CSV table of C-alpha atoms and ligand atoms in Angstrom, one decimal:
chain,number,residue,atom,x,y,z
S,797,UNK,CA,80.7,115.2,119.2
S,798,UNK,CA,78.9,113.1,116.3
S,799,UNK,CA,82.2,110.9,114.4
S,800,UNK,CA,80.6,109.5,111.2
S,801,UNK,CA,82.7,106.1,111.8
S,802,UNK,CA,83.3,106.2,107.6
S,803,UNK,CA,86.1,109.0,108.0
S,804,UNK,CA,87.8,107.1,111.0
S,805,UNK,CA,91.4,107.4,110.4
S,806,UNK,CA,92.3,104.0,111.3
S,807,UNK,CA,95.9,102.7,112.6
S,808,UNK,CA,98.3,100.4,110.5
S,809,UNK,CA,97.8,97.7,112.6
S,810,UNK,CA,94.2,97.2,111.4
S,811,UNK,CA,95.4,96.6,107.9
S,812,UNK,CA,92.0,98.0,106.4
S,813,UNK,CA,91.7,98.2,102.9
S,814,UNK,CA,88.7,99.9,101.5
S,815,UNK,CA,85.6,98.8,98.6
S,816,UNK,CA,86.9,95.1,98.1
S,817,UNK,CA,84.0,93.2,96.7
S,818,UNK,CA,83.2,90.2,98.9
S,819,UNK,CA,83.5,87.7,95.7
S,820,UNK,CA,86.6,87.7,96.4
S,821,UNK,CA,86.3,86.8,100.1
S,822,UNK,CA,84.0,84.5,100.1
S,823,UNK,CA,84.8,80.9,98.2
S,824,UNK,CA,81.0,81.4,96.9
S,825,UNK,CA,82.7,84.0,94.9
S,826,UNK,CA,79.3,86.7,94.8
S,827,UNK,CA,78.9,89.2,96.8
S,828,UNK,CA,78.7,93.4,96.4
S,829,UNK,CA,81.4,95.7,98.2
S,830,UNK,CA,82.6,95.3,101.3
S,831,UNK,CA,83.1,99.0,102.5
S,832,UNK,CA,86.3,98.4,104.9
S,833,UNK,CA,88.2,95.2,105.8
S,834,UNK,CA,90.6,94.8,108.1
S,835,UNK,CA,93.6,92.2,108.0
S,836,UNK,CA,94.8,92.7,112.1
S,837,UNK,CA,98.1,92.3,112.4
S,838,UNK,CA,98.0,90.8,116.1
S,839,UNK,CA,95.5,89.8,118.7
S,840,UNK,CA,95.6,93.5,120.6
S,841,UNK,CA,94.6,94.6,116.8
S,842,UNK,CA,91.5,92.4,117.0
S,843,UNK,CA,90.4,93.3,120.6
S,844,UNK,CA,91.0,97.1,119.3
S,845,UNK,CA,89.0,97.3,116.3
S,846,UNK,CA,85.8,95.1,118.3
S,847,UNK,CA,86.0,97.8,121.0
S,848,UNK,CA,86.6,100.8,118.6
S,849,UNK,CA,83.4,99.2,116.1
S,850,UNK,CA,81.4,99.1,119.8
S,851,UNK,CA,82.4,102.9,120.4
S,852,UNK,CA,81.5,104.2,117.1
S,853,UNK,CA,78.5,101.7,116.4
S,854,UNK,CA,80.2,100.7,113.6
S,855,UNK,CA,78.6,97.4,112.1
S,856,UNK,CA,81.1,94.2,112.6
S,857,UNK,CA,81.4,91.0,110.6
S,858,UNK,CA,84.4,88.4,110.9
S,859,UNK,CA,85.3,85.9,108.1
S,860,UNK,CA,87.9,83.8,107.9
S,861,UNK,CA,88.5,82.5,104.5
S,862,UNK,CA,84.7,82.6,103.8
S,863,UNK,CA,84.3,79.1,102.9
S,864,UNK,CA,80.8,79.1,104.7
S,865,UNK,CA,79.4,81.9,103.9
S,866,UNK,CA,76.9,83.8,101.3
S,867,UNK,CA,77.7,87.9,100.8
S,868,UNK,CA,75.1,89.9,99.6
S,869,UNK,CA,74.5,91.1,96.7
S,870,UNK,CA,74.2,94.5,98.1
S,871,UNK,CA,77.5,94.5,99.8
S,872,UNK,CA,78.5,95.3,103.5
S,873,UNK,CA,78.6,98.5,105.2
S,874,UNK,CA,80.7,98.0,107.6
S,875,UNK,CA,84.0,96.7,108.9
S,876,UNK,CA,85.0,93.0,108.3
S,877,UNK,CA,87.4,91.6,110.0
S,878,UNK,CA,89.0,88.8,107.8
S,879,UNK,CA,90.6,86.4,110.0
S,880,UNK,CA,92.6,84.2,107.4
S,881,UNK,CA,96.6,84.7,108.5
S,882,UNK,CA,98.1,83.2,111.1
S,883,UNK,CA,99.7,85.2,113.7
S,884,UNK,CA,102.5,83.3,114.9
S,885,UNK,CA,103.8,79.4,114.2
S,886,UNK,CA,102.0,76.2,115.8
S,887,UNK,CA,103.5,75.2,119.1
S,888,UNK,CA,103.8,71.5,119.8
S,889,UNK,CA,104.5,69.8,123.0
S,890,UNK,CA,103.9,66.3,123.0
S,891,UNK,CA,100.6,65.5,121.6
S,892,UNK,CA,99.2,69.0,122.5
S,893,UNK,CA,99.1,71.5,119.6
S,894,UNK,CA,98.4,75.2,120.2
S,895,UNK,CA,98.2,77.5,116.7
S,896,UNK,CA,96.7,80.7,116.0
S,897,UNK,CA,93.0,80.7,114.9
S,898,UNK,CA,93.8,82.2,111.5
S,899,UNK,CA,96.0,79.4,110.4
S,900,UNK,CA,94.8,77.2,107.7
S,901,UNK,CA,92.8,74.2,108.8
S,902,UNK,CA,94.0,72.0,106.2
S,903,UNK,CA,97.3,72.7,106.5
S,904,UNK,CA,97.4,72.4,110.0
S,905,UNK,CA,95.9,69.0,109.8
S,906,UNK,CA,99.0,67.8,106.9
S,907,UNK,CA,101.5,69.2,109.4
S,908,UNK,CA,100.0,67.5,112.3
S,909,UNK,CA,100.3,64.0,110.7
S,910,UNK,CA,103.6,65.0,109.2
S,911,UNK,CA,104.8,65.3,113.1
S,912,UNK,CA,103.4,61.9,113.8
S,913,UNK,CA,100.2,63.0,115.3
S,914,UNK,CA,96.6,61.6,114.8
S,915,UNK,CA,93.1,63.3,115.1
S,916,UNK,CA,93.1,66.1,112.2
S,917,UNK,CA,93.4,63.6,109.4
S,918,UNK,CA,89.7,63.4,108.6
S,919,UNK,CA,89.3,67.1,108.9
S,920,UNK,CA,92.3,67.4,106.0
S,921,UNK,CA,90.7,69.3,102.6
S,922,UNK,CA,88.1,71.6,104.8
S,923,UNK,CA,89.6,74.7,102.7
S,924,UNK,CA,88.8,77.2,105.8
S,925,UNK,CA,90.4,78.5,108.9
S,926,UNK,CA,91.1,76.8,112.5
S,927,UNK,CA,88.5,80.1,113.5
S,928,UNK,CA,86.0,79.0,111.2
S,929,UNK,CA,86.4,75.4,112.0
S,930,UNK,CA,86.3,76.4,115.8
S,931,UNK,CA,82.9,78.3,114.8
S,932,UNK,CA,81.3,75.7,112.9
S,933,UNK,CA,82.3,72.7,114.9
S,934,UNK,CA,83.4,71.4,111.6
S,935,UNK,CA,83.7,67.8,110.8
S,936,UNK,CA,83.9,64.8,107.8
S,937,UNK,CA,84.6,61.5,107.7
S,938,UNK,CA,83.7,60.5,111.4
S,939,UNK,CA,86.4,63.5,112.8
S,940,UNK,CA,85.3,66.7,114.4
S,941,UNK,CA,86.8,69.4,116.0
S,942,UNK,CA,84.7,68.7,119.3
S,943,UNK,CA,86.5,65.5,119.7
S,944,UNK,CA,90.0,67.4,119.9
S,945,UNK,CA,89.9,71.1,121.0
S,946,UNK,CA,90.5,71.1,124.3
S,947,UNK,CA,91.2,74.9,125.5
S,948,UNK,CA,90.3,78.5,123.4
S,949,UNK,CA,91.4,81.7,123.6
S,950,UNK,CA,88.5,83.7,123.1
S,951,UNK,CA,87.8,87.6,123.0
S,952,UNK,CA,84.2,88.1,124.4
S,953,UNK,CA,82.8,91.0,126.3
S,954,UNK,CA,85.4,92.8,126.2
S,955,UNK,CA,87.8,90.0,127.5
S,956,UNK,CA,90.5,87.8,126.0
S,957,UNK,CA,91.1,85.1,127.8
S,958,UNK,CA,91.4,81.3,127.6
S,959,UNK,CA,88.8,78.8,128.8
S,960,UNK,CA,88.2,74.8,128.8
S,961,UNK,CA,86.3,73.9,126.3
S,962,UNK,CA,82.9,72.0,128.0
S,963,UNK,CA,80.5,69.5,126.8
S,964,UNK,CA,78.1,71.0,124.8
S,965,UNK,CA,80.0,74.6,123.7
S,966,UNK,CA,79.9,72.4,120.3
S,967,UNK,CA,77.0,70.8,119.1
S,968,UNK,CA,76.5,69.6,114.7
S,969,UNK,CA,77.7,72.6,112.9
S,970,UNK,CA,77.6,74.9,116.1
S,971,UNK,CA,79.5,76.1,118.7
S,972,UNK,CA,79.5,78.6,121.2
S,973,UNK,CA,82.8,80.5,120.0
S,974,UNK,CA,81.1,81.8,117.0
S,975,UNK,CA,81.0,85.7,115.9
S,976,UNK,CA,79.4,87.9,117.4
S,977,UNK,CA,79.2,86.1,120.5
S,978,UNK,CA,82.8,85.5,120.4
S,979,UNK,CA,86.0,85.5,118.4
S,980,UNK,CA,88.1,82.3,118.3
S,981,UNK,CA,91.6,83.9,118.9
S,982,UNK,CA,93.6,80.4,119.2
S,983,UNK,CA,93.0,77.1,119.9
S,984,UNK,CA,94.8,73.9,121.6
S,985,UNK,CA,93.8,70.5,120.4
S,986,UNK,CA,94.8,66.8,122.2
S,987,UNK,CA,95.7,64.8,119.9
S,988,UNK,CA,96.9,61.2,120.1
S,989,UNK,CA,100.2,59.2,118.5
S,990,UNK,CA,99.4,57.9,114.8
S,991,UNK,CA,99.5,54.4,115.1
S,992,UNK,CA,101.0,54.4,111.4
S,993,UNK,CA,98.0,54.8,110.1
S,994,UNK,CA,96.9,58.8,110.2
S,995,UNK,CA,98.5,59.4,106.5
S,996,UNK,CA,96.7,57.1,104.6
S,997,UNK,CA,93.4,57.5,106.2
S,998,UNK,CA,93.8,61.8,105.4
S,999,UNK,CA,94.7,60.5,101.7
S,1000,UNK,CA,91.7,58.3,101.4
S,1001,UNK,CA,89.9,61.4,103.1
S,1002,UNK,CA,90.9,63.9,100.0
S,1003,UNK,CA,90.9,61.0,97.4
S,1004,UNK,CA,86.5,60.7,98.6
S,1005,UNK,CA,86.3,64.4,98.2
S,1006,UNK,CA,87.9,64.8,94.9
S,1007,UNK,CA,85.2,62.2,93.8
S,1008,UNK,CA,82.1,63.0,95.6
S,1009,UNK,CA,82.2,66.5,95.6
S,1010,UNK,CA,82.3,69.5,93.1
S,1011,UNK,CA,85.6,71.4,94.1
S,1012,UNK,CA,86.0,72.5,90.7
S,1013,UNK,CA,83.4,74.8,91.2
S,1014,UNK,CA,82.6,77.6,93.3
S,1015,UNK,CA,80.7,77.1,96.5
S,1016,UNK,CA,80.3,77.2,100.8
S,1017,UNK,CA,80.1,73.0,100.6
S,1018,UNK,CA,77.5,71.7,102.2
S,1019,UNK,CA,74.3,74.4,101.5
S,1020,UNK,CA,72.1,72.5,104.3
S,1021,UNK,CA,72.6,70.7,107.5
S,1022,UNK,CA,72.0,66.8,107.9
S,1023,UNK,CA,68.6,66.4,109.1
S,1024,UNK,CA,68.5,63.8,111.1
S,1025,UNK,CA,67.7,60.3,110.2
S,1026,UNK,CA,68.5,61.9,106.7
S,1027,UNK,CA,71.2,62.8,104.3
S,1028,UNK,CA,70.2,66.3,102.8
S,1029,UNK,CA,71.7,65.0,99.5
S,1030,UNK,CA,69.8,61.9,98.6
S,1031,UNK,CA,66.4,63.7,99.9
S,1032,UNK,CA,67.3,66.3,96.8
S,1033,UNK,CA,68.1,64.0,94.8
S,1034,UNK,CA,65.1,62.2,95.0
S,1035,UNK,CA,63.4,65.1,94.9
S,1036,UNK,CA,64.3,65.5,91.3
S,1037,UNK,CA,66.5,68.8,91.9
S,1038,UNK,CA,69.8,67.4,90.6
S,1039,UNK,CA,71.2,69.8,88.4
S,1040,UNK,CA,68.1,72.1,88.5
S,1041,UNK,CA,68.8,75.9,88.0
S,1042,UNK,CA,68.1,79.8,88.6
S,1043,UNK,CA,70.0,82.4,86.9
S,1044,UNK,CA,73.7,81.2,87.5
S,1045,UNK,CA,73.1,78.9,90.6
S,1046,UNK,CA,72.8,75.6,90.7
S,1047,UNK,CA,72.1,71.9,92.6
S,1048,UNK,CA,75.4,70.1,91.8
S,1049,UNK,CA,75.2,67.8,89.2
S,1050,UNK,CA,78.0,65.6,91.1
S,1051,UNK,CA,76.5,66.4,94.2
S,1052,UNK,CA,73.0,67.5,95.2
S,1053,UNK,CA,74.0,68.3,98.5
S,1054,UNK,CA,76.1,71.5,97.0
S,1055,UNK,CA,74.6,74.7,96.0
S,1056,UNK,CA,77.0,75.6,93.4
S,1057,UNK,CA,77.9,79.2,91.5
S,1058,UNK,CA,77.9,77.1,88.0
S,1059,UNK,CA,77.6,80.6,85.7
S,1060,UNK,CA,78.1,84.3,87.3
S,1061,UNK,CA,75.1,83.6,90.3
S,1062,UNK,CA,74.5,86.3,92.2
S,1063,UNK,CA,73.5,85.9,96.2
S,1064,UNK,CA,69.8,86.6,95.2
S,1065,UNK,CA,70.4,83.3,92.2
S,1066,UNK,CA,71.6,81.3,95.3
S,1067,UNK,CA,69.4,82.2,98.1
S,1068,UNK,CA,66.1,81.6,95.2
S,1069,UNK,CA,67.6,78.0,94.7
S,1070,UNK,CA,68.1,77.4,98.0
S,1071,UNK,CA,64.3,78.4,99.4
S,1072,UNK,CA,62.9,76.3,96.0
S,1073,UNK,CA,65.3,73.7,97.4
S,1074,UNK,CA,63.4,73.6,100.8
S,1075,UNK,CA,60.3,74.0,99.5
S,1076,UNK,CA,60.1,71.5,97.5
S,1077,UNK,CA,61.9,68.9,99.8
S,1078,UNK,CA,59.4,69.8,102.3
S,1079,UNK,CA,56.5,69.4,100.0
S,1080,UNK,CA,57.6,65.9,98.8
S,1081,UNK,CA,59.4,64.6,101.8
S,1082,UNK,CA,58.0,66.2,104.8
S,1083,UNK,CA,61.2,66.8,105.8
S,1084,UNK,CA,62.9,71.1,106.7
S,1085,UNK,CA,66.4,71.7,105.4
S,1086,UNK,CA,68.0,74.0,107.6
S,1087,UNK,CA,70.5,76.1,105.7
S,1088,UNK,CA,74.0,75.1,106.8
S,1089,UNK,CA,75.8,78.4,105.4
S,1090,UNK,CA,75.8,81.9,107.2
S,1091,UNK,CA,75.0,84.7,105.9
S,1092,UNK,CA,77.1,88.2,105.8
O,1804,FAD,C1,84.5,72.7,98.9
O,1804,FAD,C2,84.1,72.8,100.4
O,1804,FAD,C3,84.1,71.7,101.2
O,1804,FAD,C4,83.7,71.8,102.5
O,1804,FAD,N1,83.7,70.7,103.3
O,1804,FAD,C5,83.4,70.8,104.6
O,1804,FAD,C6,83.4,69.6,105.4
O,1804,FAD,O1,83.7,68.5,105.0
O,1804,FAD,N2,83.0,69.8,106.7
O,1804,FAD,C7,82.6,71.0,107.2
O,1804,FAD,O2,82.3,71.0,108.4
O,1804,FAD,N3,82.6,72.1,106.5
O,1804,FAD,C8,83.0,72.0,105.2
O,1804,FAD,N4,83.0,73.2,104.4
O,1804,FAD,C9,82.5,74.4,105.0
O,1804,FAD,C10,83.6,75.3,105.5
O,1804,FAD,O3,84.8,75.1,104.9
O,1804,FAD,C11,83.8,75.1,107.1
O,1804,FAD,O4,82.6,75.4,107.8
O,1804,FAD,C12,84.9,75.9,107.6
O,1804,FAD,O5,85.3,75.5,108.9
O,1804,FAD,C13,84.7,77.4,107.6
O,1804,FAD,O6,85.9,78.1,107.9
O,1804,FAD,P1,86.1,79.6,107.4
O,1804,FAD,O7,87.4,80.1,107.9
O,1804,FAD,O8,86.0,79.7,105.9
O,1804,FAD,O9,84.9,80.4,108.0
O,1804,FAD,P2,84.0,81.5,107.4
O,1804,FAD,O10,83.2,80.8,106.3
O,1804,FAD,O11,84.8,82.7,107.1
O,1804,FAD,O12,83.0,81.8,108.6
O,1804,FAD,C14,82.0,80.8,109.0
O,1804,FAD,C15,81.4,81.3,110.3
O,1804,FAD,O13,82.3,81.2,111.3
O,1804,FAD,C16,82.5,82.5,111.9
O,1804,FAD,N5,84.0,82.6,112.2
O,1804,FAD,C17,85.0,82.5,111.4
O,1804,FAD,N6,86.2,82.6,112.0
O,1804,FAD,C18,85.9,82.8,113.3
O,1804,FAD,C19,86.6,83.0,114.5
O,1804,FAD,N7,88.0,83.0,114.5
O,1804,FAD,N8,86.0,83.1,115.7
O,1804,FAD,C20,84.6,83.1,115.8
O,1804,FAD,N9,83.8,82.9,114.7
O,1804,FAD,C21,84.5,82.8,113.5
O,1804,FAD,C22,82.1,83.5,110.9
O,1804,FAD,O14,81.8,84.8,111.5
O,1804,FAD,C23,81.0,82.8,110.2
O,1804,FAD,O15,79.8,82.9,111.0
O,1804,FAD,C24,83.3,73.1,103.1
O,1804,FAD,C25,83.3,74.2,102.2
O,1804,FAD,C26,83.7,74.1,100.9
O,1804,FAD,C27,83.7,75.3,100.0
């Protein structure tokens, strides 16, 4: 029998809501219909919907709270699975913390130096998910999640299970529990003791974002990866692009590192800026810019 996977009655546990544009999922804010997304209301509801989307062939995306991503302009047709709730409370013993991938990173990281803990302070004002942090091996200020996850619960073939994290699963802005080769169910970090000092290094932490960094307008951060020996932003910069624009995107003017959505850009504005960003970088410097945002 041929199911066409668009009439699939699906269970309440999915929480699918149909036609939501991906603006509003993605902190990018562009992006054309998303035909279902799915808020699961526990892990079995995640392991069911990957195994249902594998039965129907049923195309799969996961987000968290899209912080890192750019949505076409053309939408999704598929399911998305939008990974931005936690499931149950953080559990702390000792230094150990164990939370739910879906929980908020930067709240995670205020409540772990609240409890007297040190280790997330630097990774305070990274406006995604623990998943998406997990994913991206995301880092500033000298912290990084490689330093402090220790064990993952990941669903992958077919299996949830939990596994030590090894040197080199994470690598700059990479990691091996990323979709579709895996989903980041929940994660336990070591942390260490503050030593009195973790809540005034996370407040100087948000205090140089506020200044360096355009949070007052739309964007995924970063657009590009560090090259290395480089800093992406000063090779723009001296490239002359600061502030340069198509259609409603454009190079930060506080920061050239940022592709911003400065005036109604649409995904095809962005990804434009971004290739005459590379191109010309390339032309003057020598130097590829690898494009740190992933694309849905
Ligand atoms: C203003 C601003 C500042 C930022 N500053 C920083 C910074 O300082 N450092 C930094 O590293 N990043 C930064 N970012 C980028 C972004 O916030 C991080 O990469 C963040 O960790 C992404 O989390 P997310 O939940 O939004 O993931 P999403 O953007 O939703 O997803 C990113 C990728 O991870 C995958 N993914 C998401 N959840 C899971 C999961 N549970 N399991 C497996 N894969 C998953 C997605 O499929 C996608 O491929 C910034 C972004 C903005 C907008």
């Amino acid at each position: 029998m041929n199911v066409n996977w668009r009439n699939l009655e699906l269970p309440e546990s999915f929480g699918a809501e149909r036609n939501i544009p991906l603006s509003e999922l993605t902190s990018f804010r562009v992006g054309g219909p998303a035909r279902v997304v799915l808020h699961p209301r526990s892990y079995e509801a995640i392991a069911e919907i990957v195994s249902l989307a594998k039965q129907y062939g049923v195309p799969l995306a996961l987000l968290g709270r899209g912080t890192n991503v750019l949505a076409s302009d053309r939408g999704y047709d598929g399911w998305i699975i939008r990974f931005d709730t936690p499931l149950h409370e953080p559990v702390c013993h000792g230094t150990s913390v164990t939370v739910c991938c879906g929980t908020s990173m930067t709240s995670l990281a205020r409540e772990t130096v609240r409890k007297g803990l040190s280790g997330m302070e630097c990774l305070c004002g990274i406006p995604g998910t623990v998943g998406g942090a997990c994913a991206m091996n995301a880092g500033a200020y000298g912290g990084e999640i490689r330093q402090i996850l220790k064990r993952i619960r990941i669903l992958k073939d077919g299996r949830d299970e939990w596994i030590d994290v090894k040197d080199g699963d994470l690598g700059y802005r990479r990691s091996v529990f990323s979709f579709p080769d895996a989903i980041a169910l929940e994660a336990a970090f070591e942390l260490k003791e503050d030593d009195g000092t973790a809540a005034e290094t996370m407040l100087r932490c948000m205090e140089k974002r506020k200044e360096k960094q355009p949070l007052d307008v739309p964007s995924a951060g970063s657009t590009f990866k560090r090259p290395e020996g480089y800093f992406a932003g000063a090779l723009i910069e001296q490239c002359g692009l600061k502030g340069f624009s198509i259609g409603g995107a454009q190079v930060s003017p506080k920061h050239a590192g940022f592709i911003v959505n400065a005036n109604r850009a649409t995904e095809a504005d962005i990804s434009a800026l971004i290739e005459h960003v590379r191109r010309v970088v390339k032309e003057q410097t020598g130097v590829t810019l690898e494009p740190e945002v992933k694309r849905i």
